[in-house]
PDB file of C-alpha atoms in Angstrom:
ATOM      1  CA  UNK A   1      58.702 -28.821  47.947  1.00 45.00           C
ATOM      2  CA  UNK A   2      62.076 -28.270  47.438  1.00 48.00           C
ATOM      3  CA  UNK A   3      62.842 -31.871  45.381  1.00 45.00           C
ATOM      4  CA  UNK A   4      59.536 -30.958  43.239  1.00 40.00           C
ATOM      5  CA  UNK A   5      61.282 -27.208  42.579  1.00 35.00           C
ATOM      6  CA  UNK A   6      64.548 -28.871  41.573  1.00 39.00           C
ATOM      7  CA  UNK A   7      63.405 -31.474  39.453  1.00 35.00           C
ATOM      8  CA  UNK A   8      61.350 -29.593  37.422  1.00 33.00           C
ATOM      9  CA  UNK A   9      64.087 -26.706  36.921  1.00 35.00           C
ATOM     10  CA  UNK A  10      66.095 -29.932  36.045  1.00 34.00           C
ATOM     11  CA  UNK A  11      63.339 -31.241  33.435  1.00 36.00           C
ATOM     12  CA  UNK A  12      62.926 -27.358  32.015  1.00 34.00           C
ATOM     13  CA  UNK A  13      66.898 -27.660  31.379  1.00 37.00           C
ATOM     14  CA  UNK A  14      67.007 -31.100  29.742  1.00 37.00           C
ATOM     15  CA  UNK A  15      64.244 -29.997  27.479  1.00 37.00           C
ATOM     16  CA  UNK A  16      65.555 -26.608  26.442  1.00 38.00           C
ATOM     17  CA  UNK A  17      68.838 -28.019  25.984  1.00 41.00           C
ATOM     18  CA  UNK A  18      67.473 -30.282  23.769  1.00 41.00           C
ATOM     19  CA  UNK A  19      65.136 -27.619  21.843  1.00 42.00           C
ATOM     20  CA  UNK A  20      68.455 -25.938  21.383  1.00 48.00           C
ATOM     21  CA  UNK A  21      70.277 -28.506  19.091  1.00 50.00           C
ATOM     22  CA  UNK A  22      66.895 -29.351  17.447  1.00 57.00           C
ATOM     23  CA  UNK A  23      67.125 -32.881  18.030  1.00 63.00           C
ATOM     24  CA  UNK A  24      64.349 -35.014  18.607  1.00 64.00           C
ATOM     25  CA  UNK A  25      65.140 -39.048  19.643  1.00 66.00           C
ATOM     26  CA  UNK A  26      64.112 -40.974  16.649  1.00 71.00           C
ATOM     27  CA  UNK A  27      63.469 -38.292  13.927  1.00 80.00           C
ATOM     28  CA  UNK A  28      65.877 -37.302  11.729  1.00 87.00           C
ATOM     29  CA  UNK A  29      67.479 -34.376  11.262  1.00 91.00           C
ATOM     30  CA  UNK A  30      69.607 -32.997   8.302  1.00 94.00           C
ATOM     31  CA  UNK A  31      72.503 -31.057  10.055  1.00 95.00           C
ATOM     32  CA  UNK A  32      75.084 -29.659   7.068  1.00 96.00           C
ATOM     33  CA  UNK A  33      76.694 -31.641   4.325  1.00 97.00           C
ATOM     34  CA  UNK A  34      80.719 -31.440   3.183  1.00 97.00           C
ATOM     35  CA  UNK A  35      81.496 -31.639  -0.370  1.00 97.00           C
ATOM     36  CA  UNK A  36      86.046 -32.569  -0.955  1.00 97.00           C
ATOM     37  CA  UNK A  37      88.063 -31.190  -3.248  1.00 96.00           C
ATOM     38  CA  UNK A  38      89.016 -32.425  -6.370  1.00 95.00           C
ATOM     39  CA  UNK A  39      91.567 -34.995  -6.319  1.00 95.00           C
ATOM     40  CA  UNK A  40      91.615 -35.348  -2.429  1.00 97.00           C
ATOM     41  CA  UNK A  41      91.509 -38.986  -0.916  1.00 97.00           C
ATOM     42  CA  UNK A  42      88.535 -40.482   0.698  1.00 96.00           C
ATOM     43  CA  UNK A  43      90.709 -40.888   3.623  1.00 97.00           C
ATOM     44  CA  UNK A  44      91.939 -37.418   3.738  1.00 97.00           C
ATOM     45  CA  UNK A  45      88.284 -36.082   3.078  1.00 97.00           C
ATOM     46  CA  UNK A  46      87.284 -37.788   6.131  1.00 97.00           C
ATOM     47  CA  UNK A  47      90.055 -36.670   8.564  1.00 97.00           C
ATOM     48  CA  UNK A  48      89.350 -32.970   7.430  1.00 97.00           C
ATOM     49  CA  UNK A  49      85.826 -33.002   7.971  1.00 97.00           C
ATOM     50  CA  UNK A  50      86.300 -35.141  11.419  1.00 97.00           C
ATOM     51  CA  UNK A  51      86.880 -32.205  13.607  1.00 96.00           C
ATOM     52  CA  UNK A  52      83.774 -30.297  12.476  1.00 97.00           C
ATOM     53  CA  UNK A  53      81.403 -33.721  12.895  1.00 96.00           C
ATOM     54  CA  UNK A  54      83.242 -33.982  16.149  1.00 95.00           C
ATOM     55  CA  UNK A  55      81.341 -31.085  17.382  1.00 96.00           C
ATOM     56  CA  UNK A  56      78.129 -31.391  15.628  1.00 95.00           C
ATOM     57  CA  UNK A  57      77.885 -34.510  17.285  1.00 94.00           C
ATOM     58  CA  UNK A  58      78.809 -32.870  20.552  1.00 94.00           C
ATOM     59  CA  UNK A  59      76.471 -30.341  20.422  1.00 94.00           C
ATOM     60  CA  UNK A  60      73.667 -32.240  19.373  1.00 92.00           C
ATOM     61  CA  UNK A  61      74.438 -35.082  21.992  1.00 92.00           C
ATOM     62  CA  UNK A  62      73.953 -37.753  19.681  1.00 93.00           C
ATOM     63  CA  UNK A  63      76.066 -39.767  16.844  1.00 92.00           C
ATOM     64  CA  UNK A  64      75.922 -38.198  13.571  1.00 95.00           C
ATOM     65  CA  UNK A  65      76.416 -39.689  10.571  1.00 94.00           C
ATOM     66  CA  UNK A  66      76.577 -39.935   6.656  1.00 95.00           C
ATOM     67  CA  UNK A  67      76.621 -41.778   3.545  1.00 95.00           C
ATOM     68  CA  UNK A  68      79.588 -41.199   1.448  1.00 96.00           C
ATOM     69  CA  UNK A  69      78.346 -40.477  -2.553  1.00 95.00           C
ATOM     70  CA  UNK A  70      80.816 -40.149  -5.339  1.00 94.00           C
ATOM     71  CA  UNK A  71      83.898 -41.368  -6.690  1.00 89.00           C
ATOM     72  CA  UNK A  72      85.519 -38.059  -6.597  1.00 87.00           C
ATOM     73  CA  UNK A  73      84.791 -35.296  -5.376  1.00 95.00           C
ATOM     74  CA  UNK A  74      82.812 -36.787  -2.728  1.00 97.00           C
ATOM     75  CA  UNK A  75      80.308 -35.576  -0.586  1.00 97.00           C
ATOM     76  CA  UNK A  76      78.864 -36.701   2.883  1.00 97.00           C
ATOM     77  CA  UNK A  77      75.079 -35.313   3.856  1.00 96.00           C
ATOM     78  CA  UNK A  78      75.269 -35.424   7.885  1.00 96.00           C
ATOM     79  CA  UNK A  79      72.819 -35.808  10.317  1.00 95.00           C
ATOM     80  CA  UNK A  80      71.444 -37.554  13.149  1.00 94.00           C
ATOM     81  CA  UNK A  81      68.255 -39.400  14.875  1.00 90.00           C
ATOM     82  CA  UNK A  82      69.058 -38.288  18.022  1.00 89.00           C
ATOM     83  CA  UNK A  83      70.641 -41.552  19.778  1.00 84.00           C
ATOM     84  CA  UNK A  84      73.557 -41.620  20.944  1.00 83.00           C
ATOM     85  CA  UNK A  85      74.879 -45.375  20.289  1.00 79.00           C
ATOM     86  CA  UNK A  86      73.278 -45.536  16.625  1.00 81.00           C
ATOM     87  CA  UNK A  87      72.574 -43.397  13.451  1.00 86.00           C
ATOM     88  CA  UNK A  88      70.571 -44.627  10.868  1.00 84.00           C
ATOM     89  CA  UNK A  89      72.515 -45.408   7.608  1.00 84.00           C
ATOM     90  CA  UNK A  90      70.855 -46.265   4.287  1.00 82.00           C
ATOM     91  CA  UNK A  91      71.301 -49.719   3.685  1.00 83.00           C
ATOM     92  CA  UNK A  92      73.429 -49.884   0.050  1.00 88.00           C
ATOM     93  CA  UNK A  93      77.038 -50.610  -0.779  1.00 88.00           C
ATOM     94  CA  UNK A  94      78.139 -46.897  -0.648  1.00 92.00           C
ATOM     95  CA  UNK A  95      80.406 -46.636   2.475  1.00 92.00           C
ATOM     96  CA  UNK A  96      79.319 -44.583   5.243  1.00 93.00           C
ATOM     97  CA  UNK A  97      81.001 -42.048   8.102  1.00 95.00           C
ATOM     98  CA  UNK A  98      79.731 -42.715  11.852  1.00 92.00           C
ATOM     99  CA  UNK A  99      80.746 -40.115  14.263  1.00 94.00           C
ATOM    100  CA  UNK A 100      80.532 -40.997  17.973  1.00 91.00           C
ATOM    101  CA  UNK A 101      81.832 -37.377  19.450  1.00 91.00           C
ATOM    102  CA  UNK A 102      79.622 -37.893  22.505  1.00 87.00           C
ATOM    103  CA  UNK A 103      81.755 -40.963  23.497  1.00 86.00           C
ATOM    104  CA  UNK A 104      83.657 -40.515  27.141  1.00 84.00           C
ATOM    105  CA  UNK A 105      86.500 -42.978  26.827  1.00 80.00           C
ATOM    106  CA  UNK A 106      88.127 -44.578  24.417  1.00 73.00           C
ATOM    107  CA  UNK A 107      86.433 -48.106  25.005  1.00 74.00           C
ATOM    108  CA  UNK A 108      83.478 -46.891  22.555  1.00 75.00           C
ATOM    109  CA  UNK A 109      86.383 -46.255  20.110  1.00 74.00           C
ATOM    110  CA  UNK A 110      85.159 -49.263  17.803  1.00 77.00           C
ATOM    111  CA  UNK A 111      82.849 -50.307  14.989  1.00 77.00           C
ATOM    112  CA  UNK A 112      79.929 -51.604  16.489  1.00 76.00           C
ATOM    113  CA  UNK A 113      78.714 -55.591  15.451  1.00 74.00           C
ATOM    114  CA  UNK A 114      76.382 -54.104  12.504  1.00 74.00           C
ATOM    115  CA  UNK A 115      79.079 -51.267  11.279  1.00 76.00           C
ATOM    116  CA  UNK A 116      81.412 -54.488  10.615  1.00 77.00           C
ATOM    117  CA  UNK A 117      79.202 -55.055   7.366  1.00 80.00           C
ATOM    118  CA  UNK A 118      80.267 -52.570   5.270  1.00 85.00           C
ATOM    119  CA  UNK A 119      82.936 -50.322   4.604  1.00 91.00           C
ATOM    120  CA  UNK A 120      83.035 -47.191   6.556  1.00 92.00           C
ATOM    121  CA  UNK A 121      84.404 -44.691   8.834  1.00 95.00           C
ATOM    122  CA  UNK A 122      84.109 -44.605  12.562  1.00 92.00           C
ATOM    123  CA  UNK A 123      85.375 -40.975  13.800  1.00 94.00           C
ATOM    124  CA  UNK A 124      85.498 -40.180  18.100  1.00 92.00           C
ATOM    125  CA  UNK A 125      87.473 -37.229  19.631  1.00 92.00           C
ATOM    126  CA  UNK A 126      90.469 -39.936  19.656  1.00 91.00           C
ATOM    127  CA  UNK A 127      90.654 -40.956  16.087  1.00 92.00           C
ATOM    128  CA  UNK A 128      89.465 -41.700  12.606  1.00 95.00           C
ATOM    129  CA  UNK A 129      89.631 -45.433  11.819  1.00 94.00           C
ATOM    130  CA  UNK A 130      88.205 -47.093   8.322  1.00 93.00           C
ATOM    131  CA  UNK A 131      87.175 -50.625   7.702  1.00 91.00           C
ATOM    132  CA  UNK A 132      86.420 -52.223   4.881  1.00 89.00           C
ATOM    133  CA  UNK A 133      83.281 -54.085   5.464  1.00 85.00           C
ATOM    134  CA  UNK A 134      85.137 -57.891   4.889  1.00 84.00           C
ATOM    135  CA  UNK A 135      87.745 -58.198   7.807  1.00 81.00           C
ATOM    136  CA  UNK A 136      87.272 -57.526  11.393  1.00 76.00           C
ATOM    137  CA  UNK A 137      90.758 -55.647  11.354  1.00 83.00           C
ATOM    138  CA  UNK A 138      89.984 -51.386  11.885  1.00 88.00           C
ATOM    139  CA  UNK A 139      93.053 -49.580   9.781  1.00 88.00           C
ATOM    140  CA  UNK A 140      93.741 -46.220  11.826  1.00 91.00           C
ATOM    141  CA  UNK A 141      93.081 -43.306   9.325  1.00 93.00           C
ATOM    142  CA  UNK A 142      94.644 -41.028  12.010  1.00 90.00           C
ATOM    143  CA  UNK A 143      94.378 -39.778  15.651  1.00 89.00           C
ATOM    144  CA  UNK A 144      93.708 -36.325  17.314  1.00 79.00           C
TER     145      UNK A 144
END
């Protein structure tokens, strides 16, 4: 009686806690977009938003991520599906910022096999690193 009691307070939890971010595995959800200033960098965009998309991906348990649009000022529309080892990116030229804040240790502090095929930003509580979709070799953008 007792396991049956704790399990289901357990199950209750997981699905309030997940209520509470109002994530759902598999559907997307639009969580806050970030416009830069004029005149800032793409690079220095990204690093000021990172800390922000650190936590929304904290909070939401799950990658977030967004498209980059514009040649200056830019602007990044983030959200998530839910997972927490994938976020579903349009598939154009436009590069993209991936934000892994739910990751433990900084072995999942790298572009994943189908990140390497376009340029983009990969941003965990340890760093921001960019890549530019050609070479296997991550530039660090900075670190935390």
């Amino acid at each position: 009686m007792r396991a049956v009691l704790i399990t289901t307070i357990l199950a209750i939890s997981s699905v309030a806690a997940a209520a509470d971010t109002g994530v759902i595995h598999g559907m997307t959800v639009a969580l806050y977009q970030e416009e830069s200033n004029p005149g800032e960098s793409l690079d220095d965009f990204v690093v000021g938003i990172a800390p922000r998309a650190v936590q929304a991906s904290k909070e939401a348990r799950a990658t977030v991520c967004g498209q980059v649009e514009g040649g200056g000022p830019y602007l990044v529309k983030v959200k998530t599906d839910g997972y927490t080892s994938t976020c579903d990116l349009p598939t154009t030229a436009l590069p993209y910022v991936l934000v892994n804040g739910t990751a433990v240790d900084k072995r999942e502090n790298h572009f994943s096999q189908v990140n390497w095929q376009r340029a983009g930003y990969l941003v965990t509580p340890w760093s921001v690193k960019h890549q530019d979709g050609q070479q296997k070799r991550p530039r660090k953008v900075s670190s935390f």
